[in-house]
Coordinates of C-alpha atoms in Angstrom, one line a residue:
Chain A
X18 CA 12.6 0.2 41.1
X19 CA 15.7 1.9 39.7
X20 CA 17.3 -1.1 39.3
X21 CA 15.1 -2.5 36.5
X22 CA 14.3 0.6 34.8
X23 CA 17.8 1.1 33.7
X24 CA 17.9 -2.9 33.1
X25 CA 14.9 -2.3 31.1
X26 CA 16.3 1.2 29.0
X27 CA 19.0 -1.2 27.9
X28 CA 16.9 -3.7 27.1
X29 CA 14.7 -1.6 25.0
X30 CA 18.6 -0.4 23.3
X31 CA 19.2 -3.8 23.0
X32 CA 16.4 -4.0 21.1
X33 CA 16.5 -1.1 18.7
X34 CA 19.7 -2.0 17.7
X35 CA 19.1 -5.7 16.9
X36 CA 16.6 -4.5 14.6
X37 CA 18.5 -1.9 13.3
X38 CA 21.5 -4.3 12.6
X39 CA 23.8 -1.1 14.4
X40 CA 25.8 -1.7 17.0
X41 CA 25.0 0.1 19.7
X42 CA 21.7 2.6 20.4
X43 CA 22.6 5.7 23.1
X44 CA 19.9 7.5 24.0
X45 CA 20.5 10.7 22.3
X46 CA 20.5 9.1 18.4
X47 CA 17.7 10.0 16.4
X48 CA 15.4 6.6 15.4
X49 CA 15.3 8.0 12.1
X50 CA 19.2 9.1 11.5
X51 CA 19.8 4.9 12.4
X52 CA 17.7 3.6 9.5
X53 CA 14.1 3.0 10.8
X54 CA 11.3 2.0 9.2
X55 CA 7.8 1.4 9.8
X56 CA 8.3 -2.2 9.5
X57 CA 11.2 -1.8 11.7
X58 CA 9.4 -0.3 14.6
X59 CA 6.6 -2.5 14.3
X60 CA 9.2 -5.8 15.3
X61 CA 10.8 -3.0 17.7
X62 CA 7.6 -2.6 19.8
X63 CA 6.4 -6.1 19.0
X64 CA 10.1 -7.8 20.3
X65 CA 9.7 -4.8 23.7
X66 CA 6.0 -6.4 24.0
X67 CA 7.4 -10.0 24.0
X68 CA 10.8 -9.4 26.6
X69 CA 9.1 -6.4 29.0
X70 CA 5.1 -6.5 28.3
X71 CA 4.9 -3.4 28.1
X72 CA 2.8 -2.0 25.4
X73 CA 4.9 0.6 22.9
X74 CA 3.3 1.6 20.0
X75 CA 5.0 1.8 16.5
X76 CA 3.5 5.3 15.4
X77 CA 5.4 6.7 18.7
X78 CA 8.8 5.1 18.5
X79 CA 8.5 6.6 14.5
X80 CA 7.1 10.1 16.3
X81 CA 9.9 10.4 18.2
X82 CA 13.2 12.7 17.7
X83 CA 15.3 10.3 19.9
X84 CA 15.5 7.2 22.0
X85 CA 15.5 8.4 25.6
X86 CA 11.9 10.5 24.3
X87 CA 10.6 6.5 22.8
X88 CA 11.8 4.6 26.1
X89 CA 10.2 7.7 28.5
X90 CA 7.1 7.4 27.0
X91 CA 6.6 3.9 26.8
X92 CA 7.5 3.5 30.4
X93 CA 5.1 6.3 30.9
X94 CA 2.2 3.3 29.3
X95 CA 3.8 0.3 30.9
Chain B
X23 CA -20.9 -3.3 -20.3
X24 CA -18.4 -6.5 -19.2
X25 CA -20.9 -7.7 -16.4
X26 CA -19.0 -6.6 -13.4
X27 CA -21.3 -4.0 -12.4
X28 CA -20.8 -1.3 -10.1
X29 CA -19.1 -1.1 -6.5
X30 CA -22.2 1.2 -5.1
X31 CA -24.6 -1.2 -7.7
X32 CA -23.3 -4.6 -5.4
X33 CA -23.0 -2.5 -2.3
X34 CA -26.6 -2.3 -2.8
X35 CA -27.8 -5.6 -3.7
X36 CA -26.6 -6.7 -0.7
X37 CA -28.9 -4.0 1.4
X38 CA -31.7 -5.6 -0.6
X39 CA -29.9 -9.5 -0.1
X40 CA -29.6 -9.2 3.3
X41 CA -30.8 -5.7 4.9
X42 CA -29.8 -6.5 8.9
X43 CA -26.3 -8.6 8.2
X44 CA -23.6 -6.4 9.2
X45 CA -21.6 -4.9 7.1
X46 CA -19.0 -2.9 8.6
X47 CA -17.7 -2.6 12.7
X48 CA -15.4 0.5 14.0
X49 CA -14.9 0.2 17.8
X50 CA -18.8 0.7 19.1
X51 CA -20.0 1.0 15.8
X52 CA -21.6 -1.4 14.4
X53 CA -23.8 -0.8 10.8
X54 CA -26.1 -3.0 9.0
X55 CA -26.4 -2.8 4.6
X56 CA -29.6 -1.3 5.4
X57 CA -28.4 1.3 7.0
X58 CA -25.2 1.8 5.1
X59 CA -27.1 2.0 2.0
X60 CA -29.3 5.0 3.7
X61 CA -27.1 6.7 5.2
X62 CA -25.3 6.7 1.9
X63 CA -28.0 7.8 -0.7
X64 CA -28.9 10.6 1.6
X65 CA -25.7 11.8 1.6
X66 CA -25.1 11.0 -1.9
X67 CA -28.4 13.6 -2.4
X68 CA -26.4 16.1 -0.7
X69 CA -23.7 16.3 -2.3
X70 CA -25.9 16.1 -6.6
X71 CA -27.4 19.2 -4.4
X72 CA -23.8 20.6 -3.9
X73 CA -22.4 19.9 -7.1
X74 CA -21.2 16.3 -7.2
X75 CA -21.7 14.7 -10.8
X76 CA -20.7 11.9 -13.1
X77 CA -17.2 12.3 -13.7
X78 CA -16.3 14.0 -10.7
X79 CA -12.8 13.7 -8.3
X80 CA -13.7 13.9 -4.8
X81 CA -11.0 14.0 -2.3
X82 CA -12.6 12.4 0.8
X83 CA -10.4 13.0 3.9
X84 CA -11.9 11.8 7.0
X85 CA -9.8 8.9 8.9
X86 CA -10.9 5.0 8.0
X87 CA -14.3 5.2 10.1
X88 CA -17.9 3.9 9.2
X89 CA -18.5 7.7 8.1
X90 CA -15.5 7.7 5.5
X91 CA -17.4 4.4 4.2
X92 CA -20.8 6.4 3.9
X93 CA -19.3 8.9 2.2
X94 CA -17.3 7.3 -0.4
X95 CA -20.6 5.2 -1.0
X96 CA -22.7 8.6 -1.5
X97 CA -19.7 9.8 -4.0
X98 CA -20.3 6.6 -6.3
X99 CA -24.2 7.1 -5.8
X100 CA -23.3 10.6 -7.5
X101 CA -21.1 8.6 -10.8
X102 CA -18.3 10.5 -9.5
X103 CA -14.9 9.1 -8.3
X104 CA -13.6 9.6 -4.7
X105 CA -9.9 10.3 -3.5
X106 CA -8.6 9.4 -0.2
X107 CA -5.6 11.1 0.6
X108 CA -3.4 9.7 3.6
X109 CA -4.2 11.8 6.6
X110 CA -0.4 11.4 7.8
X111 CA 0.7 12.9 4.0
X112 CA 2.6 16.3 5.2
X113 CA 0.6 19.2 4.2
X114 CA 1.6 20.2 0.6
X115 CA 1.1 16.7 -0.9
X116 CA -2.2 16.6 0.7
X117 CA -3.2 20.7 -1.1
X118 CA -0.9 18.9 -4.1
X119 CA -2.8 15.7 -4.3
X120 CA -6.4 17.8 -4.0
X121 CA -4.8 20.0 -7.0
X122 CA -4.0 17.5 -9.2
X123 CA -8.3 16.3 -8.9
X124 CA -9.7 19.5 -9.0
X125 CA -12.5 19.0 -7.3
X126 CA -16.1 20.0 -6.8
X127 CA -15.6 19.7 -3.5
X128 CA -13.3 18.5 -0.5
X129 CA -15.3 16.0 1.4
X130 CA -13.7 17.0 5.0
X131 CA -16.2 16.2 7.7
X132 CA -18.5 13.7 8.6
X133 CA -21.5 13.5 6.2
X134 CA -24.7 15.2 7.6
X135 CA -28.0 15.2 5.4
X136 CA -30.8 17.6 5.4
X137 CA -34.0 14.9 6.0
X138 CA -35.8 17.3 3.5
X139 CA -33.7 15.7 0.2
X140 CA -33.2 11.9 0.7
X141 CA -36.5 11.1 -1.5
X142 CA -34.7 13.4 -4.4
X143 CA -31.8 11.5 -5.5
X144 CA -31.3 10.7 -9.2
X145 CA -28.9 7.7 -8.9
X146 CA -26.5 8.2 -11.7
X147 CA -27.0 5.1 -14.8
X148 CA -25.0 2.4 -13.4
X149 CA -21.5 2.6 -14.9
X150 CA -19.5 0.1 -14.7
X151 CA -16.8 1.7 -16.8
X152 CA -16.6 4.7 -15.0
X153 CA -13.2 6.0 -12.5
X154 CA -14.6 4.9 -9.0
X155 CA -10.8 5.5 -7.7
X156 CA -7.6 7.6 -7.6
X157 CA -5.3 5.5 -6.1
X158 CA -2.1 8.0 -5.3
X159 CA 1.3 6.3 -5.8
X160 CA 5.0 7.0 -5.5
X161 CA 5.7 9.2 -9.3
X162 CA 8.7 9.5 -11.1
X163 CA 8.6 13.7 -11.4
X164 CA 8.4 14.8 -7.6
X165 CA 5.1 14.6 -6.5
X166 CA 1.9 11.7 -6.2
X167 CA 0.9 9.6 -9.3
X168 CA -3.1 9.9 -9.6
X169 CA -4.4 5.7 -11.0
X170 CA -7.7 6.5 -12.5
X171 CA -9.0 3.0 -11.7
X172 CA -12.6 1.7 -12.9
X173 CA -15.3 -0.1 -11.2
X174 CA -14.8 -3.0 -13.4
X175 CA -11.1 -3.1 -12.2
X176 CA -12.8 -3.4 -8.5
X177 CA -15.6 -5.9 -9.1
X178 CA -13.5 -8.3 -11.6
X179 CA -12.5 -9.7 -8.1
X180 CA -15.1 -10.5 -6.2
X181 CA -18.4 -10.5 -9.4
X182 CA -18.1 -14.4 -9.0
X183 CA -16.5 -15.6 -6.1
X184 CA -13.0 -16.9 -7.2
X185 CA -10.9 -20.1 -6.7
X186 CA -8.1 -17.6 -6.9
X187 CA -9.1 -15.2 -3.9
X188 CA -10.6 -17.1 -1.7
X189 CA -12.2 -14.5 0.2
X190 CA -14.1 -15.0 3.4
X191 CA -16.7 -13.2 5.4
X192 CA -14.7 -11.5 7.6
X193 CA -11.9 -9.5 7.1
X194 CA -10.0 -6.1 8.9
X195 CA -9.8 -3.0 7.1
X196 CA -6.3 -1.1 7.0
X197 CA -4.8 -0.1 4.8
X198 CA -4.6 3.9 3.7
X199 CA -7.5 4.4 1.7
X200 CA -5.3 6.2 -1.8
X201 CA -3.4 1.7 -1.7
X202 CA -5.5 -0.4 -4.3
X203 CA -5.0 -2.9 -0.4
X204 CA -8.1 -1.1 0.9
X205 CA -10.8 -1.6 -2.5
X206 CA -9.4 -5.4 -1.9
X207 CA -10.0 -5.4 2.1
X208 CA -13.1 -2.9 1.8
X209 CA -15.1 -3.5 -1.1
X210 CA -14.1 -7.3 -0.7
X211 CA -16.1 -7.7 1.7
X212 CA -19.1 -5.1 0.9
X213 CA -20.0 -6.6 -2.4
X214 CA -20.3 -9.7 -1.3
X215 CA -22.3 -10.0 2.1
X216 CA -19.1 -10.1 3.8
X217 CA -18.3 -7.9 7.1
X218 CA -16.1 -4.6 7.4
X219 CA -13.9 -4.8 10.2
X220 CA -12.5 -1.1 10.4
X221 CA -9.2 -1.2 12.5
X222 CA -8.5 2.4 13.6
X223 CA -4.2 2.2 13.9
X224 CA -1.9 2.3 10.7
X225 CA -0.6 -1.1 11.4
X226 CA -1.9 -4.4 11.4
X227 CA -0.5 -5.6 14.6
X228 CA -0.4 -9.3 16.0
X229 CA -2.0 -8.1 18.9
X230 CA -4.7 -6.9 17.1
X231 CA -5.2 -9.3 15.2
X232 CA -5.5 -11.8 18.2
X233 CA -8.1 -9.8 18.9
X234 CA -10.1 -9.5 16.3
X235 CA -13.0 -12.0 14.5
X236 CA -11.6 -12.3 11.1
X237 CA -11.2 -15.4 8.5
X238 CA -8.7 -13.2 6.2
X239 CA -6.7 -10.6 6.2
X240 CA -4.3 -9.2 3.9
X241 CA -0.3 -8.2 5.1
X242 CA 2.4 -7.1 2.8
X243 CA 5.6 -9.9 2.7
X244 CA 7.2 -7.8 5.1
X245 CA 4.2 -6.9 7.8
X246 CA 3.6 -11.1 7.2
X247 CA 7.5 -11.6 8.2
X248 CA 7.6 -9.5 11.3
X249 CA 4.0 -11.4 12.3
X250 CA 6.2 -14.8 11.7
X251 CA 8.7 -13.8 13.5
X252 CA 7.4 -12.4 16.3
X253 CA 4.1 -14.0 17.0
X254 CA 3.4 -17.0 14.6
X255 CA 0.2 -18.2 17.2
X256 CA -1.2 -14.2 16.3
X257 CA -2.7 -16.6 12.9
X258 CA -4.7 -19.2 14.8
X259 CA -8.1 -19.1 13.6
X260 CA -7.8 -17.0 10.1
X261 CA -8.3 -19.6 7.5
X262 CA -6.8 -16.9 5.1
X263 CA -3.5 -15.3 4.5
X264 CA -3.2 -13.2 1.6
X265 CA 0.0 -11.5 0.8
X266 CA 2.1 -9.4 -1.3
X267 CA 3.8 -6.6 -2.1
X268 CA 8.2 -8.1 -2.5
X269 CA 9.4 -10.9 -2.8
X270 CA 7.9 -14.2 -0.7
X271 CA 10.4 -15.1 1.6
X272 CA 10.2 -19.4 1.6
X273 CA 12.1 -19.8 5.6
X274 CA 8.6 -17.6 6.8
X275 CA 5.8 -19.7 4.2
X276 CA 7.4 -22.6 5.6
X277 CA 7.3 -21.7 9.3
X278 CA 4.0 -20.7 8.6
X279 CA 2.3 -24.1 7.1
X280 CA 4.2 -26.3 9.3
X281 CA 2.4 -24.1 11.8
X282 CA -1.0 -23.9 10.2
X283 CA -1.1 -26.9 7.6
X284 CA -4.3 -26.5 7.0
X285 CA -4.8 -22.6 6.3
X286 CA -4.7 -21.4 3.4
X287 CA -1.7 -19.2 2.4
X288 CA -1.9 -17.1 -1.0
X289 CA 0.9 -15.0 -2.4
X290 CA 0.1 -12.7 -5.0
X291 CA 1.2 -10.2 -6.7
X292 CA 0.1 -6.4 -9.0
X293 CA 0.6 -3.7 -9.3
X294 CA -1.6 -0.3 -8.8
X295 CA -2.6 -0.1 -12.1
X296 CA -3.5 -2.9 -13.1
X297 CA -5.6 -2.6 -8.6
X298 CA -5.0 -4.9 -6.4
X299 CA -4.1 -8.5 -8.0
X300 CA -2.8 -10.0 -11.1
X301 CA -1.8 -13.5 -9.9
X302 CA -2.3 -15.1 -7.1
X303 CA -0.4 -18.8 -5.7
X304 CA -1.6 -20.8 -3.1
X305 CA 1.4 -22.2 -1.3
X306 CA 2.5 -25.0 -1.1
X307 CA 4.9 -26.9 1.0
X308 CA 6.7 -27.5 -2.2
X309 CA 6.9 -23.9 -2.9
X310 CA 9.1 -23.0 0.3
X311 CA 12.1 -25.4 -0.9
X312 CA 12.3 -24.8 -4.7
X313 CA 15.3 -23.5 -6.7
X314 CA 13.3 -20.4 -8.2
X315 CA 11.3 -18.9 -6.1
X316 CA 7.2 -19.5 -4.9
X317 CA 5.5 -18.3 -8.0
X318 CA 3.3 -15.4 -8.1
X319 CA 0.7 -17.9 -9.8
X320 CA -2.4 -17.9 -12.0
X321 CA -4.1 -14.1 -13.2
X322 CA -7.2 -13.2 -11.9
X323 CA -10.6 -13.7 -13.2
X324 CA -11.0 -11.3 -16.3
X325 CA -7.2 -10.8 -16.3
X326 CA -4.9 -11.9 -18.7
X327 CA -0.5 -11.6 -18.2
X328 CA 1.8 -11.6 -20.8
X329 CA 5.8 -11.7 -21.2
X330 CA 6.9 -9.1 -23.3
X331 CA 9.9 -8.6 -25.3
X332 CA 11.0 -5.6 -26.8
X333 CA 9.4 -6.7 -30.2
X334 CA 6.8 -9.0 -29.2
X335 CA 5.7 -11.6 -27.0
X336 CA 8.4 -14.1 -25.2
X337 CA 8.8 -17.6 -25.6
X338 CA 7.3 -19.7 -23.0
X339 CA 9.3 -19.7 -19.8
X340 CA 11.7 -16.7 -20.8
X341 CA 12.2 -14.0 -18.9
X342 CA 10.2 -10.6 -20.3
X343 CA 8.7 -7.9 -19.2
X344 CA 5.1 -8.4 -17.6
X345 CA 2.2 -7.1 -19.3
X346 CA -1.3 -7.0 -18.8
X347 CA -4.9 -6.6 -19.7
X348 CA -8.1 -7.4 -19.1
X349 CA -10.5 -5.6 -16.6
X350 CA -8.4 -4.5 -13.8
X351 CA -6.1 -1.7 -16.3
X352 CA -6.1 1.4 -14.9
X353 CA -8.3 4.1 -17.8
X354 CA -4.6 6.2 -17.1
X355 CA -2.7 8.5 -14.7
X356 CA -4.1 11.8 -13.6
X357 CA -3.3 14.7 -15.8
X358 CA -0.6 12.2 -17.7
X359 CA -1.6 11.5 -20.8
X360 CA 2.0 10.9 -21.8
X361 CA 3.2 8.7 -19.4
X362 CA -0.1 7.0 -19.6
X363 CA 0.5 6.0 -23.2
X364 CA 4.0 5.2 -22.2
X365 CA 2.9 2.5 -20.0
X366 CA -0.2 1.8 -21.7
X367 CA -0.4 0.2 -24.3
X368 CA -2.0 -2.0 -27.6
X369 CA -0.1 -5.1 -28.5
X370 CA -0.8 -7.4 -31.1
X371 CA -2.2 -11.1 -29.1
X372 CA -3.0 -13.9 -31.0
X373 CA -3.6 -11.5 -34.2
X374 CA -5.8 -9.2 -32.0
X375 CA -5.5 -5.6 -30.6
X376 CA -5.3 -5.8 -26.4
X377 CA -4.8 -2.8 -24.2
X378 CA -1.5 -3.9 -21.8
X379 CA 0.3 -1.9 -19.5
X380 CA 4.0 -2.5 -18.6
X381 CA 4.4 -3.1 -15.1
X382 CA 8.6 -2.4 -15.5
X383 CA 8.6 -5.9 -13.7
X384 CA 10.2 -8.7 -15.3
X385 CA 9.3 -12.1 -14.7
X386 CA 8.9 -15.7 -16.6
X387 CA 5.4 -17.8 -17.4
X388 CA 6.0 -21.6 -17.0
X389 CA 4.5 -24.0 -19.4
X390 CA 1.6 -24.2 -16.6
X391 CA 0.7 -20.6 -17.3
X392 CA 2.3 -20.2 -13.4
X393 CA 4.1 -16.4 -13.6
X394 CA 6.7 -16.0 -11.1
X395 CA 8.3 -11.8 -10.9
X396 CA 11.9 -11.8 -11.4
X397 CA 13.0 -8.0 -10.0
X398 CA 12.3 -5.0 -12.1
X399 CA 13.1 -3.1 -15.0
X400 CA 14.2 0.1 -13.2
X401 CA 14.7 1.5 -10.2
X402 CA 11.8 1.3 -8.4
X403 CA 12.3 -0.1 -5.2
X404 CA 10.1 -1.1 -2.0
X405 CA 10.4 0.6 1.1
X406 CA 8.7 -1.0 3.8
X407 CA 6.3 -2.0 1.7
X408 CA 5.7 1.4 -0.5
X409 CA 6.7 1.4 -3.6
X410 CA 8.9 4.1 -4.1
X411 CA 10.6 5.7 -7.1
X412 CA 14.1 7.0 -6.7
X413 CA 13.1 9.6 -9.4
X414 CA 10.4 11.8 -7.2
X415 CA 12.9 11.9 -4.0
X416 CA 15.6 13.6 -6.3
X417 CA 13.5 15.7 -8.5
X418 CA 12.3 17.4 -5.0
X419 CA 15.5 17.7 -3.5
X420 CA 17.0 19.2 -7.0
X421 CA 14.2 21.4 -6.2
X422 CA 15.3 23.2 -3.5
X423 CA 17.4 26.1 -5.0
X424 CA 21.2 25.1 -4.5
X425 CA 20.8 21.8 -5.5
X426 CA 23.0 20.3 -8.6
X427 CA 22.5 16.8 -9.1
X428 CA 21.3 14.5 -6.8
X429 CA 21.3 10.3 -6.7
X430 CA 19.0 8.4 -4.1
X431 CA 19.5 5.0 -3.7
X432 CA 17.9 2.2 -1.8
X433 CA 20.4 1.3 0.8
X434 CA 20.8 -1.9 2.1
X435 CA 20.9 -3.5 5.6
X436 CA 23.6 -6.0 6.5
X437 CA 21.5 -9.7 5.5
X438 CA 20.5 -8.4 2.5
X439 CA 17.3 -6.6 4.0
X440 CA 16.9 -3.5 2.6
X441 CA 17.3 -0.6 4.7
X442 CA 15.6 3.1 4.0
X443 CA 17.4 5.4 1.4
X444 CA 20.4 7.5 0.5
X445 CA 20.5 10.7 -0.9
X446 CA 23.4 12.2 -2.2
X447 CA 24.1 15.4 -3.5
X448 CA 26.1 18.0 -4.8
X449 CA 25.2 21.9 -5.0
X450 CA 26.5 25.1 -5.1
X451 CA 27.9 27.3 -1.7
X452 CA 24.8 28.4 0.5
X453 CA 22.6 25.5 -0.7
X454 CA 20.7 23.9 2.6
X455 CA 23.4 21.3 4.9
X456 CA 22.8 17.6 4.4
X457 CA 20.2 18.2 8.0
X458 CA 18.3 21.4 6.3
X459 CA 17.4 19.8 3.0
X460 CA 16.0 16.5 5.1
X461 CA 13.6 19.0 6.9
X462 CA 12.9 20.6 4.1
X463 CA 11.7 16.8 2.0
X464 CA 10.4 15.8 5.5
X465 CA 7.7 18.6 5.4
X466 CA 7.1 17.6 1.0
X467 CA 7.2 14.2 1.3
X468 CA 5.8 10.7 3.5
X469 CA 8.0 9.7 5.8
X470 CA 9.0 6.0 3.7
X471 CA 9.6 8.4 0.9
X472 CA 12.6 10.6 3.7
X473 CA 16.3 9.6 3.0
X474 CA 17.8 8.2 6.3
X475 CA 21.6 9.5 5.2
X476 CA 21.3 12.8 3.1
X477 CA 25.5 13.3 2.0
X478 CA 26.7 16.2 0.1
X479 CA 29.9 15.6 -1.7
X480 CA 31.7 17.3 -4.3
X481 CA 31.2 15.5 -7.1
X482 CA 29.5 12.1 -8.1
X483 CA 32.0 9.1 -8.5
X484 CA 31.4 7.7 -12.7
X485 CA 31.9 4.7 -14.2
X486 CA 34.0 3.8 -17.2
X487 CA 30.4 3.9 -19.1
X488 CA 29.9 7.6 -18.2
X489 CA 27.1 6.5 -15.7
X490 CA 27.6 8.0 -11.7
X491 CA 28.9 4.8 -10.5
X492 CA 26.8 4.1 -7.5
X493 CA 28.5 1.4 -5.8
X494 CA 31.6 3.8 -5.5
X495 CA 29.0 6.6 -4.1
X496 CA 27.5 4.0 -1.2
X497 CA 31.6 3.6 0.0
X498 CA 32.3 7.5 -0.2

């Protein structure tokens, strides 16, 4: 379970990095500082839904101060 | 009279034609035309007794819901215009919009009425030239810019069935009420006897499309691309996809048409000042490889397109500023007569004076009359589908004590897509640091106007011509 979660976390970070066009994303990064727009939030959430069968809301990513906060919310819903 | 009629008049007519048909669906709520019109009549009587009069402007601070539709219809039945400030905006921006409207009252609670008053409604004269709504968009002065749109602007699109705009019988309503797309989604259904399916989330996501039973949707260009990339089968069962707002991606259009060859994909064009759409084009496979891009097409009913030069009309095929005339034009900007005179001008067309809106967009028209969009004359950009005036952000930042000069630019992501805004500023000692300045901007502006990057610099680099050198700035 712990290993699966860590893998999920790194998948989420990778999806965010891919969509934002940055090399890597750390848990303490503010998604907005990385250039996140609402359209990118929608794209990120669609990919997480597809890859991990989790169902995050774009509003949740847009409202998160850190990547870690978003990941915690996504896991809470999954 | 131009013969288009009013928005509320069209809904009342549908209520007589098909009283039991479903007008609005929102979650478990479902309301028939007869019930919608009855509630709106009752609430209109209440509003009239509270002082709403023809010509007034009434802000409605309700989330998307059946109640919101009842309130808007009631305002229109009073002969007044409504405005729907976005509830996600910072409080100060909502307050500023309310101040600009100078309203007789503000609707903040779901409609309620005194049953004894219903019979006393005195309907306002059916005036299609009167203001119906005030849209809000980014302005250059640091405040939201109000665009006053008459009934005829909305109704010209729906008064007769149009091959240019083949809307079906059910459409989701997801656009914010201060956008003109809201009028397309809501009144496009209610003026024609269709069903408006209100989506309570802020974005129409692929999984929502899968769960909805609708035959027509409008998506901004950016959302259309996301849906094609991430979950193309979400479009199954949707007969007509309308899209617009930015240049259409030929690659995404091609993928859509390959997967859904019998669906109708329409590329649309139109600034808010011309109400929803000026032109539309049904996308064909050959458009997806055309060197000139996908056209935005032919004019809507009661709408004319002119390509303007500094002195008159451009020749066929020449690039010039897109001018628009016809019923779609706004009455003007709210409390901004000088700006209204600057953008809504009189131009001689075929020897006769016409009121023309100068869009600031560049375009060219083929010998078949088909319009192609060719960019902007000024600095206006689209960020995540929102129209953004960099000057608005500059004006707000320069209102902060200590900030001397600021300059805002779109930041291009790798691959050419736009990736938010960057703000550079020079300042006196003691002025806010970049992080504090950004927090201040976030407290005043909608999220799409908040810059992703804020940097304080000692001085602006200037080009040889004495202008701020934006390329050198991005490399600082």
